[in-house]
């Protein structure tokens, strides 16, 4: 036991840092590879809109100045787009920041937070950091069992996280299921609907969380510019909730938590609807490409509505992940999500998807030798 151990906050003592997808630069250094594709972090393979590049370049000229701490211009654009007031929008340094704000603002030590099995790891990390009690509800078909999550709510529950679509499985809950869940949830319990991947969903029964806010004042909808808009490297997300909830979140939000380049980029990204539509179209084609390839290999995969697909490759998943790394293809092992036999593959460009399928086929063959 080191001298520092006794100083660590109780909720932080048993935490392990969040493990992101392996960076290209790390693999280059470790193996000396140069022809690498990264399909591990659910990024937009098309890059960013040309409008974003112009906006960032222009904003760089005033980078010596602090950004607008309230993000007024971006909030106005979001409010207009979503049909809400600017007072209902909270900006974050990525959607992770907003998720953390919710926990820090509302959850006391010992209070319960309900999450689903296989759900996004940040829910657990944020909750444990404040010494909350976690209630993990078993998944159903790799997705959220909202009925069981309703049953798991107790008098000690303060917050329920629902990822829709869910990362890393790509599953989603229908509008009927979400509305029933929210109707059953006591008004004294907050529900966070994490819609980081909602732009990609084309299914007719998928709910738009923002339309549910007027009926459920205890609902917080969280979204991001990191995925479909291609701004993962700039880190900007947002939450939409009642004015009362948003005001509380702003009490714990760090000053200038969204930098000037991110604010400008997000506002420009909102203005390029063609780029967004093309990204969604390409993603749907990529999903079909990967699903077809996995079928040809005889592999099971979890039906996904997001920009990734989770494939069951067997007990040698860790070994196959390493073999794919050695061949310059970075995917994501998800054993830490309770899926030790699966690999998550982000949708890339057509050529990247083809290469990933080829390398996965080679890894499967070698793992059987």
Coordinates of C-alpha atoms in Angstrom, one line a residue, residues 66-71 91-93 97 101 104 249-260 263:
X66 CA -11.2 32.2 -24.5
X67 CA -14.3 30.7 -26.1
X68 CA -17.8 31.8 -25.3
X69 CA -18.3 30.0 -22.0
X70 CA -22.0 29.5 -22.7
X71 CA -21.6 28.4 -26.3
X91 CA -22.9 21.7 -23.9
X92 CA -20.2 19.2 -23.0
X93 CA -16.6 18.3 -23.9
X97 CA -18.7 15.1 -20.2
X101 CA -22.2 16.1 -15.2
X104 CA -22.0 14.6 -10.3
X249 CA -26.0 20.8 -14.7
X250 CA -24.5 24.3 -15.4
X251 CA -23.6 24.6 -11.7
X252 CA -21.0 21.8 -12.1
X253 CA -20.1 22.3 -15.7
X254 CA -16.5 23.5 -15.9
X255 CA -15.9 27.0 -17.4
X256 CA -15.1 26.9 -21.1
X257 CA -15.6 23.1 -21.2
X258 CA -16.1 23.3 -25.0
X259 CA -13.2 24.9 -26.8
X260 CA -13.6 27.6 -29.5
X263 CA -17.9 25.3 -31.0

